[in-house]
PDB file of C-alpha atoms in Angstrom:
ATOM      1  CA  MET A   1      -5.869 -28.803   8.805  1.00 48.00           C
ATOM      2  CA  THR A   2      -4.415 -27.960   5.437  1.00 49.00           C
ATOM      3  CA  ASP A   3      -1.429 -29.879   4.117  1.00 46.00           C
ATOM      4  CA  ASP A   4       0.480 -28.001   1.460  1.00 43.00           C
ATOM      5  CA  GLY A   5       3.909 -29.183   2.410  1.00 46.00           C
ATOM      6  CA  ASP A   6       4.517 -32.881   2.086  1.00 40.00           C
ATOM      7  CA  ASP A   7       3.480 -34.403  -1.184  1.00 40.00           C
ATOM      8  CA  ASP A   8       4.203 -38.130  -1.223  1.00 38.00           C
ATOM      9  CA  ARG A   9       5.362 -38.226  -4.819  1.00 35.00           C
ATOM     10  CA  LYS A  10       7.457 -35.078  -5.013  1.00 43.00           C
ATOM     11  CA  PRO A  11      10.144 -34.612  -2.339  1.00 43.00           C
ATOM     12  CA  ASP A  12      10.786 -31.051  -3.484  1.00 38.00           C
ATOM     13  CA  ASP A  13       7.185 -29.893  -3.527  1.00 37.00           C
ATOM     14  CA  GLY A  14       6.080 -27.934  -0.490  1.00 39.00           C
ATOM     15  CA  ALA A  15       3.130 -26.112  -2.001  1.00 34.00           C
ATOM     16  CA  THR A  16       0.833 -28.619  -3.677  1.00 29.00           C
ATOM     17  CA  GLY A  17      -2.258 -30.429  -2.496  1.00 29.00           C
ATOM     18  CA  ALA A  18      -4.722 -29.324   0.138  1.00 30.00           C
ATOM     19  CA  GLY A  19      -7.255 -31.049   2.353  1.00 31.00           C
ATOM     20  CA  ARG A  20      -7.862 -32.676   5.676  1.00 30.00           C
ATOM     21  CA  ALA A  21      -4.713 -34.317   7.001  1.00 34.00           C
ATOM     22  CA  THR A  22      -4.320 -37.834   8.257  1.00 31.00           C
ATOM     23  CA  ALA A  23      -1.511 -39.122  10.430  1.00 32.00           C
ATOM     24  CA  GLY A  24      -1.087 -42.244   8.319  1.00 34.00           C
ATOM     25  CA  ARG A  25       2.330 -43.380   7.163  1.00 32.00           C
ATOM     26  CA  ARG A  26       3.484 -41.575   4.018  1.00 33.00           C
ATOM     27  CA  ARG A  27       6.596 -41.354   1.942  1.00 34.00           C
ATOM     28  CA  GLY A  28       6.737 -37.542   1.474  1.00 36.00           C
ATOM     29  CA  GLY A  29       9.914 -35.594   0.961  1.00 32.00           C
ATOM     30  CA  ARG A  30      12.440 -32.815   1.409  1.00 31.00           C
ATOM     31  CA  ALA A  31      15.990 -31.873   2.377  1.00 36.00           C
ATOM     32  CA  ALA A  32      17.415 -30.253   5.479  1.00 38.00           C
ATOM     33  CA  ALA A  33      20.501 -32.426   5.231  1.00 35.00           C
ATOM     34  CA  MET A  34      22.851 -29.979   3.569  1.00 34.00           C
ATOM     35  CA  GLU A  35      22.298 -27.531   6.395  1.00 37.00           C
ATOM     36  CA  ARG A  36      23.661 -30.015   8.917  1.00 36.00           C
ATOM     37  CA  ALA A  37      26.574 -30.906   6.651  1.00 34.00           C
ATOM     38  CA  THR A  38      27.675 -27.297   6.484  1.00 32.00           C
ATOM     39  CA  ARG A  39      26.808 -26.168  10.010  1.00 35.00           C
ATOM     40  CA  THR A  40      28.669 -28.961  11.814  1.00 32.00           C
ATOM     41  CA  VAL A  41      32.190 -28.750  10.465  1.00 30.00           C
ATOM     42  CA  SER A  42      31.880 -26.776   7.246  1.00 25.00           C
ATOM     43  CA  PRO A  43      31.251 -23.106   6.419  1.00 23.00           C
ATOM     44  CA  ALA A  44      27.817 -21.771   7.327  1.00 24.00           C
ATOM     45  CA  TRP A  45      25.114 -21.223   4.777  1.00 21.00           C
ATOM     46  CA  PRO A  46      25.163 -17.860   2.988  1.00 24.00           C
ATOM     47  CA  THR A  47      22.815 -15.264   4.365  1.00 26.00           C
ATOM     48  CA  THR A  48      20.159 -13.412   2.461  1.00 28.00           C
ATOM     49  CA  THR A  49      20.408  -9.709   1.719  1.00 29.00           C
ATOM     50  CA  THR A  50      16.702  -9.186   2.407  1.00 31.00           C
ATOM     51  CA  ASP A  51      16.207  -6.006   4.418  1.00 33.00           C
ATOM     52  CA  ALA A  52      13.390  -6.717   6.851  1.00 32.00           C
ATOM     53  CA  SER A  53      14.339  -3.952   9.280  1.00 33.00           C
ATOM     54  CA  ALA A  54      12.416  -1.289   7.375  1.00 33.00           C
ATOM     55  CA  ALA A  55       9.147  -3.220   7.428  1.00 35.00           C
ATOM     56  CA  SER A  56       6.448  -2.482   9.995  1.00 36.00           C
ATOM     57  CA  PRO A  57       4.470  -5.320  11.584  1.00 42.00           C
ATOM     58  CA  GLY A  58       0.881  -6.149  10.851  1.00 49.00           C
ATOM     59  CA  ARG A  59      -1.512  -5.978   7.937  1.00 49.00           C
ATOM     60  CA  ALA A  60       0.120  -2.974   6.223  1.00 52.00           C
ATOM     61  CA  THR A  61       3.322  -4.969   5.899  1.00 51.00           C
ATOM     62  CA  ALA A  62       1.344  -7.954   4.685  1.00 49.00           C
ATOM     63  CA  GLN A  63      -0.356  -5.865   2.002  1.00 51.00           C
ATOM     64  CA  SER A  64       2.947  -4.625   0.564  1.00 52.00           C
ATOM     65  CA  ALA A  65       4.396  -8.127   0.743  1.00 49.00           C
ATOM     66  CA  ALA A  66       1.281  -9.492  -0.904  1.00 47.00           C
ATOM     67  CA  ALA A  67       1.780  -7.162  -3.852  1.00 52.00           C
ATOM     68  CA  ALA A  68       5.328  -8.439  -4.311  1.00 58.00           C
ATOM     69  CA  CYS A  69       4.383 -12.072  -3.778  1.00 68.00           C
ATOM     70  CA  LYS A  70       1.248 -11.893  -5.948  1.00 59.00           C
ATOM     71  CA  PRO A  71      -0.794 -14.450  -4.020  1.00 55.00           C
ATOM     72  CA  SER A  72      -2.654 -16.698  -6.420  1.00 54.00           C
ATOM     73  CA  PRO A  73      -6.468 -16.637  -6.358  1.00 54.00           C
ATOM     74  CA  SER A  74      -7.816 -18.885  -3.642  1.00 50.00           C
ATOM     75  CA  THR A  75      -9.114 -22.262  -4.706  1.00 49.00           C
ATOM     76  CA  ARG A  76     -10.689 -22.729  -1.285  1.00 53.00           C
ATOM     77  CA  PRO A  77     -14.193 -21.617  -0.259  1.00 45.00           C
ATOM     78  CA  ALA A  78     -14.412 -17.989   0.835  1.00 58.00           C
ATOM     79  CA  VAL A  79     -14.878 -18.598   4.550  1.00 67.00           C
ATOM     80  CA  ASP A  80     -14.074 -16.560   7.638  1.00 77.00           C
ATOM     81  CA  ARG A  81     -10.785 -17.826   9.110  1.00 89.00           C
ATOM     82  CA  SER A  82     -10.383 -15.035  11.640  1.00 89.00           C
ATOM     83  CA  ALA A  83     -10.935 -17.533  14.467  1.00 92.00           C
ATOM     84  CA  ARG A  84      -8.429 -20.017  13.041  1.00 94.00           C
ATOM     85  CA  THR A  85      -4.657 -20.334  13.404  1.00 95.00           C
ATOM     86  CA  LEU A  86      -2.283 -21.151  10.562  1.00 96.00           C
ATOM     87  CA  VAL A  87       1.042 -22.882  11.187  1.00 96.00           C
ATOM     88  CA  ILE A  88       3.486 -22.202   8.342  1.00 97.00           C
ATOM     89  CA  GLY A  89       6.087 -24.930   8.423  1.00 93.00           C
ATOM     90  CA  CYS A  90       9.051 -26.230   6.526  1.00 92.00           C
ATOM     91  CA  GLY A  91       7.909 -29.009   4.204  1.00 90.00           C
ATOM     92  CA  ALA A  92      10.233 -31.368   6.088  1.00 91.00           C
ATOM     93  CA  VAL A  93       8.194 -31.082   9.302  1.00 93.00           C
ATOM     94  CA  VAL A  94       4.629 -30.646   8.012  1.00 92.00           C
ATOM     95  CA  ARG A  95       3.757 -34.327   8.466  1.00 92.00           C
ATOM     96  CA  GLU A  96       4.927 -34.229  12.082  1.00 94.00           C
ATOM     97  CA  ALA A  97       3.160 -30.914  12.729  1.00 93.00           C
ATOM     98  CA  MET A  98      -0.128 -32.386  11.548  1.00 94.00           C
ATOM     99  CA  ALA A  99       0.389 -35.428  13.752  1.00 93.00           C
ATOM    100  CA  ALA A 100       1.027 -33.127  16.729  1.00 92.00           C
ATOM    101  CA  LEU A 101      -2.190 -31.234  16.013  1.00 92.00           C
ATOM    102  CA  GLN A 102      -4.193 -34.422  15.899  1.00 91.00           C
ATOM    103  CA  LEU A 103      -2.682 -35.689  19.139  1.00 89.00           C
ATOM    104  CA  ALA A 104      -3.548 -32.382  20.820  1.00 90.00           C
ATOM    105  CA  GLY A 105      -7.056 -32.351  19.332  1.00 91.00           C
ATOM    106  CA  LEU A 106      -6.594 -28.857  17.906  1.00 92.00           C
ATOM    107  CA  GLU A 107      -9.333 -28.598  15.301  1.00 92.00           C
ATOM    108  CA  HIS A 108      -8.996 -24.835  14.828  1.00 94.00           C
ATOM    109  CA  VAL A 109      -5.439 -25.029  13.432  1.00 94.00           C
ATOM    110  CA  ASP A 110      -4.348 -25.509   9.814  1.00 95.00           C
ATOM    111  CA  VAL A 111      -0.875 -26.322   8.501  1.00 95.00           C
ATOM    112  CA  VAL A 112       0.735 -25.189   5.257  1.00 94.00           C
ATOM    113  CA  GLY A 113       4.239 -25.963   4.021  1.00 93.00           C
ATOM    114  CA  ILE A 114       7.146 -24.178   2.381  1.00 92.00           C
ATOM    115  CA  PRO A 115       9.151 -26.348  -0.066  1.00 90.00           C
ATOM    116  CA  ALA A 116      11.877 -28.030   1.974  1.00 84.00           C
ATOM    117  CA  LYS A 117      14.230 -27.837  -1.019  1.00 82.00           C
ATOM    118  CA  LEU A 118      14.895 -24.254   0.069  1.00 86.00           C
ATOM    119  CA  HIS A 119      17.344 -25.700   2.597  1.00 80.00           C
ATOM    120  CA  ASN A 120      19.704 -25.770  -0.363  1.00 78.00           C
ATOM    121  CA  ARG A 121      19.002 -22.050  -0.912  1.00 87.00           C
ATOM    122  CA  PRO A 122      18.469 -20.687   2.617  1.00 91.00           C
ATOM    123  CA  GLU A 123      18.747 -17.075   1.462  1.00 94.00           C
ATOM    124  CA  LYS A 124      15.353 -17.615  -0.166  1.00 95.00           C
ATOM    125  CA  ILE A 125      13.615 -18.888   2.971  1.00 95.00           C
ATOM    126  CA  PRO A 126      12.681 -15.515   4.555  1.00 96.00           C
ATOM    127  CA  ASP A 127      10.945 -14.212   1.429  1.00 96.00           C
ATOM    128  CA  ALA A 128       9.147 -17.527   0.888  1.00 96.00           C
ATOM    129  CA  VAL A 129       7.810 -17.429   4.458  1.00 97.00           C
ATOM    130  CA  ARG A 130       6.954 -13.729   4.096  1.00 96.00           C
ATOM    131  CA  CYS A 131       4.857 -14.537   1.016  1.00 95.00           C
ATOM    132  CA  ARG A 132       2.993 -17.233   2.906  1.00 95.00           C
ATOM    133  CA  ILE A 133       2.279 -14.789   5.722  1.00 96.00           C
ATOM    134  CA  ALA A 134       0.985 -12.218   3.248  1.00 94.00           C
ATOM    135  CA  SER A 135      -1.232 -14.773   1.548  1.00 92.00           C
ATOM    136  CA  ALA A 136      -2.555 -16.056   4.872  1.00 93.00           C
ATOM    137  CA  ARG A 137      -3.492 -12.572   6.013  1.00 92.00           C
ATOM    138  CA  ILE A 138      -4.753 -11.004   2.801  1.00 89.00           C
ATOM    139  CA  ARG A 139      -6.204 -13.912   0.836  1.00 87.00           C
ATOM    140  CA  ASP A 140      -7.234 -16.294   3.614  1.00 89.00           C
ATOM    141  CA  GLY A 141      -7.889 -13.953   6.536  1.00 91.00           C
ATOM    142  CA  TYR A 142      -6.305 -16.063   9.278  1.00 94.00           C
ATOM    143  CA  GLY A 143      -6.584 -14.481  12.681  1.00 93.00           C
ATOM    144  CA  ARG A 144      -3.294 -15.895  13.948  1.00 95.00           C
ATOM    145  CA  ILE A 145      -0.116 -17.180  12.297  1.00 97.00           C
ATOM    146  CA  LEU A 146       2.756 -19.227  13.724  1.00 97.00           C
ATOM    147  CA  VAL A 147       5.938 -20.445  12.010  1.00 97.00           C
ATOM    148  CA  ALA A 148       7.365 -23.941  12.517  1.00 95.00           C
ATOM    149  CA  TYR A 149      10.793 -23.283  11.045  1.00 93.00           C
ATOM    150  CA  GLY A 150      14.290 -23.190  12.474  1.00 92.00           C
ATOM    151  CA  ASP A 151      16.722 -20.485  11.452  1.00 93.00           C
ATOM    152  CA  CYS A 152      17.912 -23.097   8.957  1.00 90.00           C
ATOM    153  CA  GLY A 153      20.985 -21.235   7.801  1.00 89.00           C
ATOM    154  CA  THR A 154      19.361 -17.846   7.151  1.00 93.00           C
ATOM    155  CA  GLY A 155      21.841 -16.118   9.452  1.00 93.00           C
ATOM    156  CA  GLY A 156      19.093 -14.475  11.519  1.00 95.00           C
ATOM    157  CA  GLU A 157      17.248 -13.032   8.504  1.00 96.00           C
ATOM    158  CA  LEU A 158      14.200 -15.208   9.120  1.00 97.00           C
ATOM    159  CA  ASP A 159      13.906 -13.898  12.676  1.00 97.00           C
ATOM    160  CA  ARG A 160      14.335 -10.301  11.563  1.00 97.00           C
ATOM    161  CA  MET A 161      11.589 -10.698   8.984  1.00 97.00           C
ATOM    162  CA  LEU A 162       9.259 -12.391  11.471  1.00 97.00           C
ATOM    163  CA  ALA A 163       9.858  -9.667  14.051  1.00 97.00           C
ATOM    164  CA  ALA A 164       8.859  -7.078  11.445  1.00 97.00           C
ATOM    165  CA  GLU A 165       5.735  -9.082  10.621  1.00 97.00           C
ATOM    166  CA  GLY A 166       4.828  -9.674  14.260  1.00 97.00           C
ATOM    167  CA  VAL A 167       4.855 -13.464  13.852  1.00 97.00           C
ATOM    168  CA  GLU A 168       6.286 -15.970  16.347  1.00 97.00           C
ATOM    169  CA  ARG A 169       8.295 -19.058  15.410  1.00 96.00           C
ATOM    170  CA  ILE A 170       9.386 -22.143  17.290  1.00 95.00           C
ATOM    171  CA  ALA A 171      12.734 -21.776  19.053  1.00 93.00           C
ATOM    172  CA  GLY A 172      15.765 -23.559  17.636  1.00 90.00           C
ATOM    173  CA  ASP A 173      18.269 -23.364  14.819  1.00 92.00           C
ATOM    174  CA  HIS A 174      16.894 -26.380  12.942  1.00 92.00           C
ATOM    175  CA  CYS A 175      14.437 -29.255  13.158  1.00 92.00           C
ATOM    176  CA  TYR A 176      17.014 -31.522  14.820  1.00 93.00           C
ATOM    177  CA  ALA A 177      16.993 -29.197  17.828  1.00 92.00           C
ATOM    178  CA  PHE A 178      13.260 -28.941  18.256  1.00 89.00           C
ATOM    179  CA  PHE A 179      12.688 -32.657  17.701  1.00 93.00           C
ATOM    180  CA  ALA A 180      15.405 -33.730  20.143  1.00 92.00           C
ATOM    181  CA  GLY A 181      14.871 -30.778  22.489  1.00 91.00           C
ATOM    182  CA  ILE A 182      17.144 -27.750  22.339  1.00 92.00           C
ATOM    183  CA  ASP A 183      19.167 -28.568  25.463  1.00 92.00           C
ATOM    184  CA  ASP A 184      19.405 -32.264  24.655  1.00 93.00           C
ATOM    185  CA  PHE A 185      20.516 -31.556  21.113  1.00 93.00           C
ATOM    186  CA  ALA A 186      23.137 -29.062  22.303  1.00 93.00           C
ATOM    187  CA  ALA A 187      24.561 -31.698  24.649  1.00 94.00           C
ATOM    188  CA  LEU A 188      24.497 -34.284  21.868  1.00 92.00           C
ATOM    189  CA  HIS A 189      26.279 -31.950  19.491  1.00 91.00           C
ATOM    190  CA  ASP A 190      28.851 -30.834  22.063  1.00 94.00           C
ATOM    191  CA  ALA A 191      29.686 -34.458  22.827  1.00 93.00           C
ATOM    192  CA  ASP A 192      30.636 -35.063  19.180  1.00 94.00           C
ATOM    193  CA  PRO A 193      30.402 -32.159  16.718  1.00 94.00           C
ATOM    194  CA  ALA A 194      31.432 -34.451  13.865  1.00 96.00           C
ATOM    195  CA  THR A 195      27.944 -35.942  13.647  1.00 97.00           C
ATOM    196  CA  PHE A 196      25.589 -35.993  10.679  1.00 96.00           C
ATOM    197  CA  TYR A 197      21.883 -36.179  11.478  1.00 96.00           C
ATOM    198  CA  LEU A 198      18.853 -37.671   9.806  1.00 96.00           C
ATOM    199  CA  THR A 199      15.176 -37.264  10.675  1.00 96.00           C
ATOM    200  CA  ASP A 200      12.382 -39.523   9.447  1.00 96.00           C
ATOM    201  CA  TYR A 201      11.985 -37.198   6.497  1.00 93.00           C
ATOM    202  CA  LEU A 202      15.629 -37.318   5.504  1.00 93.00           C
ATOM    203  CA  ALA A 203      15.931 -41.057   6.067  1.00 95.00           C
ATOM    204  CA  ARG A 204      12.962 -41.528   3.763  1.00 93.00           C
ATOM    205  CA  HIS A 205      14.484 -39.420   1.010  1.00 88.00           C
ATOM    206  CA  PHE A 206      18.212 -39.770   1.605  1.00 94.00           C
ATOM    207  CA  ASP A 207      18.927 -40.901  -1.937  1.00 92.00           C
ATOM    208  CA  SER A 208      17.135 -38.072  -3.718  1.00 86.00           C
ATOM    209  CA  LEU A 209      17.852 -35.279  -1.251  1.00 84.00           C
ATOM    210  CA  VAL A 210      21.367 -36.066  -0.075  1.00 90.00           C
ATOM    211  CA  TRP A 211      23.055 -38.568  -2.362  1.00 94.00           C
ATOM    212  CA  ARG A 212      21.765 -37.266  -5.678  1.00 90.00           C
ATOM    213  CA  GLY A 213      21.081 -33.810  -4.269  1.00 85.00           C
ATOM    214  CA  LEU A 214      24.771 -33.328  -3.543  1.00 88.00           C
ATOM    215  CA  GLY A 215      25.792 -34.912  -6.836  1.00 93.00           C
ATOM    216  CA  LEU A 216      27.449 -37.917  -5.191  1.00 95.00           C
ATOM    217  CA  ASP A 217      25.872 -40.241  -7.733  1.00 95.00           C
ATOM    218  CA  ARG A 218      27.733 -38.390 -10.494  1.00 96.00           C
ATOM    219  CA  HIS A 219      30.841 -37.367  -8.562  1.00 96.00           C
ATOM    220  CA  PRO A 220      31.613 -39.955  -5.863  1.00 94.00           C
ATOM    221  CA  ASP A 221      34.959 -38.280  -5.315  1.00 95.00           C
ATOM    222  CA  LEU A 222      33.047 -35.496  -3.541  1.00 95.00           C
ATOM    223  CA  LEU A 223      32.131 -37.847  -0.693  1.00 96.00           C
ATOM    224  CA  SER A 224      35.277 -37.034   1.279  1.00 95.00           C
ATOM    225  CA  ALA A 225      34.820 -33.315   0.656  1.00 95.00           C
ATOM    226  CA  TYR A 226      31.283 -33.339   2.076  1.00 95.00           C
ATOM    227  CA  PHE A 227      31.582 -35.990   4.766  1.00 96.00           C
ATOM    228  CA  GLY A 228      35.281 -36.541   5.407  1.00 95.00           C
ATOM    229  CA  ASN A 229      35.136 -34.686   8.730  1.00 96.00           C
ATOM    230  CA  TYR A 230      32.188 -36.665  10.063  1.00 97.00           C
ATOM    231  CA  THR A 231      32.574 -39.780  12.193  1.00 97.00           C
ATOM    232  CA  ARG A 232      29.004 -40.869  12.921  1.00 97.00           C
ATOM    233  CA  LEU A 233      25.410 -40.576  11.748  1.00 98.00           C
ATOM    234  CA  ILE A 234      22.617 -40.237  14.297  1.00 97.00           C
ATOM    235  CA  TYR A 235      19.108 -41.029  13.160  1.00 97.00           C
ATOM    236  CA  LEU A 236      16.615 -38.987  15.204  1.00 97.00           C
ATOM    237  CA  ALA A 237      13.441 -41.014  14.785  1.00 97.00           C
ATOM    238  CA  GLN A 238      10.091 -39.262  15.175  1.00 95.00           C
ATOM    239  CA  MET A 239       7.887 -42.279  14.437  1.00 92.00           C
ATOM    240  CA  PRO A 240       9.992 -45.463  14.746  1.00 89.00           C
ATOM    241  CA  ASP A 241       9.630 -47.636  11.670  1.00 94.00           C
ATOM    242  CA  PRO A 242      11.805 -50.640  10.766  1.00 97.00           C
ATOM    243  CA  ILE A 243      11.867 -49.604   7.106  1.00 96.00           C
ATOM    244  CA  LEU A 244      13.107 -46.099   7.913  1.00 97.00           C
ATOM    245  CA  GLU A 245      15.640 -47.497  10.376  1.00 98.00           C
ATOM    246  CA  ALA A 246      16.972 -49.774   7.638  1.00 98.00           C
ATOM    247  CA  ASP A 247      17.107 -46.785   5.272  1.00 98.00           C
ATOM    248  CA  ALA A 248      19.038 -44.756   7.850  1.00 98.00           C
ATOM    249  CA  ARG A 249      21.484 -47.605   8.478  1.00 98.00           C
ATOM    250  CA  ALA A 250      22.046 -47.930   4.733  1.00 98.00           C
ATOM    251  CA  ALA A 251      22.689 -44.173   4.513  1.00 98.00           C
ATOM    252  CA  ALA A 252      25.341 -44.436   7.246  1.00 98.00           C
ATOM    253  CA  ARG A 253      27.059 -47.278   5.380  1.00 97.00           C
ATOM    254  CA  ARG A 254      27.101 -45.299   2.130  1.00 97.00           C
ATOM    255  CA  LEU A 255      28.663 -42.352   3.921  1.00 97.00           C
ATOM    256  CA  GLY A 256      31.158 -44.542   5.782  1.00 96.00           C
ATOM    257  CA  LEU A 257      29.892 -43.396   9.192  1.00 98.00           C
ATOM    258  CA  ALA A 258      29.108 -45.181  12.441  1.00 98.00           C
ATOM    259  CA  PHE A 259      25.360 -45.457  13.068  1.00 98.00           C
ATOM    260  CA  GLU A 260      23.271 -44.545  16.089  1.00 97.00           C
ATOM    261  CA  MET A 261      19.520 -44.211  16.491  1.00 97.00           C
ATOM    262  CA  ARG A 262      17.649 -42.163  19.049  1.00 96.00           C
ATOM    263  CA  THR A 263      13.875 -41.991  19.293  1.00 96.00           C
ATOM    264  CA  THR A 264      12.697 -38.424  19.872  1.00 95.00           C
ATOM    265  CA  GLY A 265       9.004 -38.694  19.090  1.00 94.00           C
ATOM    266  CA  LEU A 266       7.531 -35.377  18.030  1.00 92.00           C
ATOM    267  CA  GLY A 267       9.590 -33.740  20.768  1.00 86.00           C
ATOM    268  CA  GLY A 268       9.580 -30.001  21.205  1.00 89.00           C
ATOM    269  CA  LEU A 269       7.497 -29.506  18.062  1.00 91.00           C
ATOM    270  CA  SER A 270       4.525 -31.207  19.698  1.00 90.00           C
ATOM    271  CA  ASP A 271       4.991 -29.289  22.966  1.00 89.00           C
ATOM    272  CA  TRP A 272       5.238 -25.950  21.128  1.00 92.00           C
ATOM    273  CA  ILE A 273       2.172 -26.523  18.999  1.00 91.00           C
ATOM    274  CA  ALA A 274       0.116 -27.618  22.003  1.00 89.00           C
ATOM    275  CA  ALA A 275       1.212 -24.543  23.981  1.00 89.00           C
ATOM    276  CA  LYS A 276       0.995 -21.903  21.250  1.00 90.00           C
ATOM    277  CA  ALA A 277      -1.719 -22.981  18.838  1.00 84.00           C
TER     278      ALA A 277
END
């Protein structure tokens, strides 16, 4: 499996490093937090103006996208990947996707990440994923491609692009839903819409991706503007860890929210990868 999405030292980097993945504990990073802040009680993310409706699925589409994306020359050996599957995932879930692959024993599947910082610019997500698809088809020759990404505030543009490309993605609006399970998350959200969520990834990088990412370190007066309508924080734990739990509890205190923790495991992400890959 190829890990391009979760560099331990750079929370914003979803496209560096490659190699065989291990499921060991790491301190990688990214931010899907702003999406939840806006989708729960605040205005939705802006949508992209990308027009995917005119594109036709398949390699012809990939070739035109490849020209626009200008895939960089491969640094990997020129091997035949037509029998392999590539999972293109948000950088915030790459670590969990690799763990799911290892648990399922799927040796024919690779994983590559898109920088999770794009959650702060969701209008850029469809084109970033499109470029990865083009590169995977034209440069790397993968026989099959899947996308481990929620809609993540793209307003349906990601799905329209993927339909044009003939690529399937995991169901769900965001990673909270496919970790917790879509129905379970819907019930959780309906019970209290004024809830802010953290995953392992966001608990690990709360300070850089949420606190500093939203400018609260420089403008603490913005705290009520961002979080004044929230009443609780729920930490959805994929791989329970006392350090991450302590980090999540500290995040709730800083935001002035009640704290809850629910262990989801790899949830629907693991089930989807096992079924589709």
